[in-house]
């Protein structure tokens, strides 16, 4: 979904376009939330299937920087 056109509609002067733009933005947000939830659930399922490694100290700490 093209978020730029939705934001343009929200910022426009036409109230109908604003209402439609807000609804589309809400749907895009819901879609992203559902996708993220599915990804997290799939990751959790995959983690349950991981067996102990030959070197148990490896992977004990994970540093992630964003």
mmCIF file of C-alpha atoms in Angstrom:
data_model
loop_
_atom_site.group_PDB
_atom_site.id
_atom_site.type_symbol
_atom_site.label_atom_id
_atom_site.label_comp_id
_atom_site.label_asym_id
_atom_site.label_seq_id
_atom_site.Cartn_x
_atom_site.Cartn_y
_atom_site.Cartn_z
ATOM 1 C CA UNK A 1 0.000 0.000 0.000
ATOM 2 C CA UNK A 2 1.302 3.447 -0.884
ATOM 3 C CA UNK A 3 1.401 5.352 2.399
ATOM 4 C CA UNK A 4 2.402 8.627 0.716
ATOM 5 C CA UNK A 5 -0.911 8.908 -1.129
ATOM 6 C CA UNK A 6 -2.789 8.104 2.067
ATOM 7 C CA UNK A 7 -0.929 10.811 3.980
ATOM 8 C CA UNK A 8 -1.548 13.287 1.152
ATOM 9 C CA UNK A 9 -5.275 12.529 1.320
ATOM 10 C CA UNK A 10 -5.296 13.014 5.094
ATOM 11 C CA UNK A 11 -3.572 16.385 4.806
ATOM 12 C CA UNK A 12 -5.835 17.545 1.945
ATOM 13 C CA UNK A 13 -8.790 19.859 2.333
ATOM 14 C CA UNK A 14 -11.498 17.398 1.286
ATOM 15 C CA UNK A 15 -13.074 15.794 4.365
ATOM 16 C CA UNK A 16 -14.143 12.676 2.449
ATOM 17 C CA UNK A 17 -10.569 12.110 1.242
ATOM 18 C CA UNK A 18 -9.365 12.671 4.802
ATOM 19 C CA UNK A 19 -11.792 10.085 6.182
ATOM 20 C CA UNK A 20 -10.865 7.542 3.512
ATOM 21 C CA UNK A 21 -7.174 8.259 4.052
ATOM 22 C CA UNK A 22 -7.500 7.714 7.792
ATOM 23 C CA UNK A 23 -9.341 4.425 7.217
ATOM 24 C CA UNK A 24 -6.661 3.243 4.780
ATOM 25 C CA UNK A 25 -3.910 4.211 7.199
ATOM 26 C CA UNK A 26 -5.692 2.302 9.952
ATOM 27 C CA UNK A 27 -5.972 -0.772 7.719
ATOM 28 C CA UNK A 28 -2.283 -0.532 6.813
ATOM 29 C CA UNK A 29 -1.426 -0.365 10.505
ATOM 30 C CA UNK A 30 -3.618 -3.404 11.232
ATOM 31 C CA UNK A 31 -1.982 -5.324 8.381
ATOM 32 C CA UNK A 32 1.508 -4.541 9.676
ATOM 33 C CA UNK A 33 0.527 -5.570 13.197
ATOM 34 C CA UNK A 34 -0.912 -8.863 11.970
ATOM 35 C CA UNK A 35 2.191 -9.547 9.894
ATOM 36 C CA UNK A 36 4.489 -8.819 12.827
ATOM 37 C CA UNK A 37 2.416 -11.071 15.075
ATOM 38 C CA UNK A 38 2.631 -13.913 12.553
ATOM 39 C CA UNK A 39 6.389 -13.485 12.241
ATOM 40 C CA UNK A 40 6.838 -13.592 16.011
ATOM 41 C CA UNK A 41 4.656 -16.690 16.345
ATOM 42 C CA UNK A 42 6.567 -18.456 13.566
ATOM 43 C CA UNK A 43 9.866 -17.513 15.201
ATOM 44 C CA UNK A 44 8.669 -18.876 18.551
ATOM 45 C CA UNK A 45 7.644 -22.162 16.903
ATOM 46 C CA UNK A 46 11.010 -22.437 15.174
ATOM 47 C CA UNK A 47 12.835 -21.781 18.448
ATOM 48 C CA UNK A 48 10.997 -24.655 20.119
ATOM 49 C CA UNK A 49 12.362 -27.008 17.476
ATOM 50 C CA UNK A 50 15.971 -25.963 18.017
ATOM 51 C CA UNK A 51 17.971 -28.664 19.774
ATOM 52 C CA UNK A 52 20.936 -28.173 22.083
ATOM 53 C CA UNK A 53 24.158 -27.513 20.246
ATOM 54 C CA UNK A 54 27.418 -29.418 20.675
ATOM 55 C CA UNK A 55 28.924 -26.309 22.309
ATOM 56 C CA UNK A 56 26.303 -25.136 24.830
ATOM 57 C CA UNK A 57 28.182 -21.939 25.701
ATOM 58 C CA UNK A 58 27.879 -20.636 22.125
ATOM 59 C CA UNK A 59 24.851 -18.476 21.577
ATOM 60 C CA UNK A 60 24.280 -17.924 25.285
ATOM 61 C CA UNK A 61 24.539 -14.169 24.806
ATOM 62 C CA UNK A 62 23.252 -12.252 21.837
ATOM 63 C CA UNK A 63 24.040 -8.581 21.332
ATOM 64 C CA UNK A 64 21.746 -6.771 18.951
ATOM 65 C CA UNK A 65 22.118 -3.116 18.076
ATOM 66 C CA UNK A 66 19.524 -1.266 16.082
#
